[in-house]
Amino acid sequence: MKRVLITGAAGFLGSHLCDRFIKEGMHVIAMDNLITGDLKNIEHLFPLEHFEFYNQDVSKFIHIPGQLDYILHFASPASPIDYLKIPIQTLKVGSLGIHNCLGLAKEKKARLIIASTSEVYGDPSVHPQPESYWGNVNPVGPRGVYDEAKRFQEAITMAYHTFHGVETRIVRMFNTYGPRMRLNDGRVLPAFIGQAIRGEDLTVFGDGSQTRSFCYVDDLVEGIYRLLMSNYSAPVNIGNPDEITILDFAKEIIKLTNTTQKIVFKELPQDDPKQRRPDITLAQQLLNWEPKVHRSEGLRITYDYFKGLTADELNKVEHKDFDKYNRK
Ligand code: UDP
């Protein structure tokens, strides 16, 4: 039986990856320090014989007894408000954390895939973004702690691959959504849906002309799985190229939720990327992968999930802190 370590396992993506690898018949070792993750996302897996959980910070030395075939390094704060609240941990998990994972992969002769991101492209001047674009990142801006950690993570991963021969994969994920996103982490989709459910106006930052391209989580997980099983070690974009302005996105959420709330405009955060859309030609050719779930379907499933949350969960509003952290 193959054994896989998933870091960030209690997070949004990590928990879906745990589900997938259990389904593939593997033994899943889940690791999380629960700073931004939530055990609720994986509690359904605890009774399973082939699932175990380590409450551990990946930035500290990792010891896993026994054989290990795959490592998925998905631990990291992943929303702009998180980077602003916990910048040092964000840097550490993307540097010390990956160093530990790579050391473990080398020791165990395991194949490692790292969670990279469209943030490595920064506020891109090339559109859509192919893997060959090197990016436009402000290292000392509010997003620098995340963007540079992820860029360092790619660099050290390639170094272990070329110098030590560790089998590595790099997935550059674009905006992803689905059930188990944290409702109140400030990201746009949970922000809008949460506002609609609570009966608040939807807060569009700037004039809403900035674009994003949203991928449903099941599509992303499929892309990650295929990349891990491939023999390609350079970065691969996985995302949905269906691009939309944030203003139109707010209108879609208003329609979806049937809310009578309005759109209000707030100041655009510093270094907010103006446009983002993946060029997925490489993933199509290499992995025969492309997204299947249309936004209308994915949003419906996600909305149903959020509607099922408790009143306490719905009313815990972390994102109102945003202005405090969004220093210019
Ligand atoms: N955004 C918004 N209102 C919100 C939260 C976010 O208009 O309440 C905008 C944000 O400025 C950005 C886009 O939505 O342009 C996506 O933001 P998110 O934080 O989800 O992720 P990003 O892609 O910027 O990392």
XYZ file of C-alpha atoms and ligand atoms in Angstrom:
353
model
C 0.000 0.000 0.000
C 1.354 3.435 -0.966
C 1.831 5.911 1.891
C 1.394 9.648 1.395
C 2.133 12.605 3.682
C -0.101 15.649 3.153
C 0.903 18.852 4.929
C -1.797 21.456 5.480
C -4.188 18.517 5.557
C -6.866 20.259 7.636
C -7.073 23.184 5.227
C -9.399 23.687 2.299
C -7.234 22.054 -0.383
C -5.409 19.673 1.954
C -8.646 18.108 3.162
C -9.889 17.496 -0.386
C -6.513 15.934 -1.221
C -6.839 13.623 1.814
C -10.228 12.484 0.479
C -8.777 11.844 -2.967
C -5.761 9.843 -1.805
C -7.915 7.751 0.547
C -10.155 7.056 -2.462
C -7.067 5.982 -4.415
C -6.477 3.317 -1.760
C -3.439 4.940 -0.144
C -2.481 5.294 3.516
C -2.798 9.018 4.289
C -0.649 10.715 6.932
C -2.185 14.133 7.486
C -0.195 16.956 9.098
C -1.374 20.384 10.197
C -0.647 22.843 13.028
C -4.235 24.127 12.791
C -3.294 27.836 12.577
C -5.606 28.303 9.606
C -6.759 24.694 9.134
C -9.754 23.187 10.885
C -10.139 19.576 12.074
C -13.765 19.760 11.022
C -12.555 19.423 7.421
C -11.066 15.967 8.048
C -12.974 14.630 11.045
C -14.873 12.215 8.793
C -11.545 10.497 8.018
C -10.463 9.845 11.617
C -12.333 6.518 11.971
C -10.554 5.088 8.894
C -7.817 2.535 9.436
C -5.587 4.085 6.771
C -5.721 7.666 8.003
C -3.592 9.227 10.722
C -3.172 12.804 11.881
C -0.132 14.640 13.252
C -0.770 18.001 14.920
C 2.569 19.495 13.904
C 4.144 22.646 12.528
C 5.941 21.648 9.299
C 8.555 24.326 9.975
C 9.856 22.078 12.812
C 11.765 18.851 12.146
C 9.467 16.174 10.712
C 9.817 12.539 11.720
C 7.607 9.952 10.026
C 8.314 6.321 10.803
C 8.178 3.815 7.960
C 7.999 4.028 4.221
C 6.766 7.115 2.417
C 5.968 7.183 -1.303
C 4.561 10.666 -1.830
C 4.684 14.017 -0.023
C 2.264 16.827 -0.827
C 3.396 20.122 0.723
C 0.184 22.133 0.958
C 0.666 23.821 4.320
C 0.527 27.622 4.116
C -1.680 30.529 5.007
C -3.326 31.311 1.680
C -5.408 34.470 1.841
C -4.209 38.078 1.730
C -5.581 38.726 5.231
C -3.710 35.681 6.576
C -0.389 36.900 5.167
C -0.973 40.226 6.820
C -1.877 38.692 10.161
C 0.782 35.954 10.258
C 3.562 37.044 7.900
C 6.429 35.259 9.671
C 4.663 31.874 9.748
C 3.835 32.365 6.060
C 7.520 32.848 5.278
C 8.603 29.974 7.513
C 6.256 27.354 6.103
C 7.332 28.271 2.557
C 11.042 28.087 3.429
C 11.830 26.028 6.561
C 8.722 23.897 5.979
C 9.629 22.942 2.440
C 13.259 22.371 3.455
C 12.061 19.779 5.991
C 9.762 18.167 3.421
C 12.567 17.967 0.863
C 14.931 16.442 3.441
C 12.247 13.883 4.248
C 11.623 13.162 0.551
C 15.356 12.603 0.017
C 15.628 10.314 3.040
C 12.535 8.264 2.138
C 13.063 8.388 -1.642
C 9.554 9.797 -1.863
C 8.171 11.910 -4.701
C 7.240 15.422 -3.559
C 4.773 17.893 -5.038
C 4.683 21.485 -3.848
C 1.730 23.834 -3.834
C 2.869 26.852 -5.779
C 0.588 29.586 -6.950
C -0.291 32.169 -9.571
C 1.059 34.656 -6.992
C 4.546 33.836 -8.310
C 3.476 35.915 -11.338
C 2.635 38.864 -9.021
C 0.675 41.622 -10.758
C 1.310 40.156 -14.206
C 2.240 42.176 -17.263
C 1.758 39.124 -19.506
C -1.790 37.877 -19.988
C -2.832 35.068 -19.768
C 0.059 33.745 -17.724
C 2.125 30.864 -19.183
C 4.639 28.955 -17.055
C 7.462 30.671 -18.954
C 6.522 34.108 -17.531
C 8.820 35.109 -14.657
C 6.427 37.446 -12.907
C 6.170 40.944 -11.486
C 6.362 40.701 -7.704
C 6.880 43.381 -5.053
C 9.055 41.600 -2.459
C 8.386 44.149 0.302
C 4.658 44.702 -0.238
C 1.948 43.056 1.881
C 1.820 40.005 -0.391
C 5.628 39.707 -0.532
C 5.775 37.244 2.379
C 3.601 34.801 0.459
C 4.815 35.471 -3.069
C 8.507 35.306 -2.204
C 8.054 32.252 0.040
C 6.375 30.481 -2.861
C 9.082 31.582 -5.286
C 11.800 30.410 -2.863
C 9.870 27.156 -2.484
C 10.045 26.580 -6.239
C 13.774 27.412 -6.261
C 14.734 25.064 -3.411
C 12.562 22.314 -4.879
C 14.341 22.575 -8.234
C 17.692 22.605 -6.407
C 16.891 19.359 -4.556
C 15.726 17.896 -7.851
C 18.850 18.794 -9.814
C 21.448 18.446 -7.019
C 20.063 15.521 -5.009
C 17.912 13.845 -7.682
C 14.740 14.083 -5.571
C 11.625 13.440 -7.676
C 9.684 16.687 -7.531
C 6.589 18.281 -9.070
C 5.483 21.932 -8.933
C 1.841 22.901 -9.349
C 1.035 26.593 -9.840
C -2.568 26.851 -8.706
C -4.821 29.721 -9.668
C -7.831 30.915 -7.629
C -9.739 27.853 -6.445
C -13.048 27.562 -4.615
C -15.412 25.004 -3.176
C -16.780 23.577 0.061
C -14.544 23.906 3.178
C -13.129 27.302 2.254
C -12.948 29.379 5.407
C -15.966 31.617 5.297
C -14.215 34.555 6.901
C -10.647 34.580 5.643
C -11.226 37.649 3.465
C -11.035 35.885 0.110
C -13.509 37.174 -2.364
C -15.805 34.202 -2.833
C -16.448 33.396 0.832
C -16.577 37.151 1.533
C -19.369 37.726 -1.002
C -21.349 34.593 -0.129
C -20.983 35.287 3.607
C -22.161 38.865 3.133
C -25.157 37.714 1.099
C -26.133 35.104 3.717
C -25.746 37.558 6.616
C -27.700 40.251 4.784
C -24.782 42.656 4.337
C -23.804 44.605 1.237
C -21.150 42.995 -0.993
C -17.789 44.755 -0.741
C -16.098 45.150 -4.118
C -12.532 46.458 -3.788
C -11.519 49.150 -6.258
C -13.871 49.605 -9.211
C -14.172 45.825 -9.623
C -12.512 45.827 -13.056
C -9.715 43.524 -11.830
C -10.153 39.946 -13.041
C -9.751 36.463 -11.600
C -10.394 32.986 -13.016
C -11.982 30.574 -10.554
C -11.404 26.820 -10.595
C -13.655 24.357 -8.780
C -11.732 22.309 -6.220
C -12.492 18.861 -7.741
C -10.968 19.973 -11.052
C -7.871 21.245 -9.258
C -7.455 18.012 -7.276
C -7.679 15.989 -10.500
C -4.971 18.168 -12.076
C -2.724 17.795 -9.025
C -3.165 14.027 -9.017
C -2.297 13.747 -12.705
C 0.756 15.978 -12.310
C 2.027 13.973 -9.339
C 1.723 10.763 -11.348
C 3.451 12.309 -14.389
C 7.222 12.485 -14.891
C 7.392 16.273 -15.394
C 9.385 18.294 -12.868
C 9.051 21.900 -14.128
C 6.093 24.059 -12.979
C 2.612 23.439 -14.409
C -0.347 25.833 -14.190
C -3.594 24.303 -12.969
C -6.598 26.599 -13.041
C -9.740 27.467 -14.911
C -9.216 30.013 -17.726
C -12.815 31.255 -17.461
C -11.966 34.864 -16.520
C -14.419 37.311 -14.910
C -14.204 40.808 -13.433
C -14.771 41.024 -9.693
C -17.736 43.351 -10.298
C -19.422 40.778 -12.550
C -18.557 38.107 -10.032
C -20.364 40.087 -7.311
C -23.394 40.293 -9.603
C -23.280 36.521 -10.127
C -23.268 35.960 -6.366
C -26.203 38.347 -5.926
C -28.152 36.329 -8.495
C -27.117 32.991 -7.016
C -28.075 33.921 -3.463
C -31.157 35.925 -4.424
C -30.082 38.635 -2.022
C -31.550 42.137 -2.071
C -28.233 43.573 -0.819
C -26.289 46.111 -2.879
C -22.699 46.335 -4.038
C -20.515 48.832 -2.151
C -17.059 49.871 -3.281
C -14.029 49.868 -0.944
C -10.417 50.871 -1.410
C -8.340 48.479 -3.549
C -5.679 46.735 -1.423
C -2.037 47.462 -2.233
C -0.491 45.364 -5.053
C -3.816 43.705 -5.878
C -3.208 41.963 -9.231
C -5.208 43.667 -12.018
C -5.747 40.552 -14.090
C -5.206 36.846 -13.727
C -5.951 33.951 -16.056
C -3.968 30.744 -16.473
C -2.589 29.610 -19.794
C -3.299 25.881 -19.402
C -1.874 24.684 -22.736
C 0.874 22.754 -20.946
C -1.535 20.945 -18.590
C -3.771 20.079 -21.551
C -0.888 18.613 -23.555
C 1.050 16.988 -20.748
C -1.722 15.713 -18.478
C -4.678 15.676 -20.851
C -6.321 17.802 -18.172
C -8.764 20.662 -18.324
C -11.439 21.871 -15.935
C -14.880 20.310 -16.265
C -17.034 22.083 -13.670
C -18.700 25.280 -14.877
C -18.764 28.193 -12.427
C -22.572 28.107 -12.197
C -22.458 24.495 -10.980
C -19.450 24.932 -8.687
C -20.920 28.057 -7.101
C -24.229 26.295 -6.433
C -22.462 23.445 -4.574
C -20.318 25.928 -2.637
C -23.309 28.082 -1.685
C -25.148 24.994 -0.394
C -22.114 24.199 1.769
C -21.980 27.699 3.263
C -25.715 27.676 3.925
C -25.188 24.581 6.079
C -22.790 26.367 8.480
C -23.830 27.221 12.039
C -24.829 30.762 13.037
C -21.583 31.042 15.037
C -19.484 30.164 12.006
C -21.435 32.578 9.833
C -21.039 35.486 12.213
C -17.321 35.142 12.903
C -16.163 38.004 10.703
C -12.367 38.075 10.475
C -12.280 40.063 7.267
C -13.460 43.291 8.915
C -9.941 43.416 10.352
C -8.644 43.863 6.850
C -8.372 47.661 6.915
C -6.288 47.470 10.072
C -3.757 45.185 8.406
C -3.834 46.735 4.964
C -1.248 49.432 5.690
C 0.044 51.441 2.743
N -12.044 41.358 -3.287
C -13.172 42.171 -3.264
N -13.953 42.158 -2.147
C -13.700 41.376 -1.055
C -12.573 40.533 -1.090
C -11.758 40.564 -2.223
O -13.453 42.898 -4.221
O -14.476 41.441 -0.083
C -11.193 41.370 -4.497
C -9.707 41.521 -4.220
O -9.364 42.882 -4.137
C -9.120 40.853 -5.452
C -10.120 39.752 -5.782
O -11.323 40.112 -5.121
O -9.057 41.745 -6.532
C -9.679 38.374 -5.319
O -9.294 38.486 -3.988
P -8.871 37.257 -3.090
O -8.462 37.795 -1.775
O -9.947 36.237 -3.113
O -7.639 36.558 -3.805
P -6.390 37.059 -4.666
O -6.680 36.490 -6.005
O -6.316 38.563 -4.702
O -5.221 36.441 -3.994
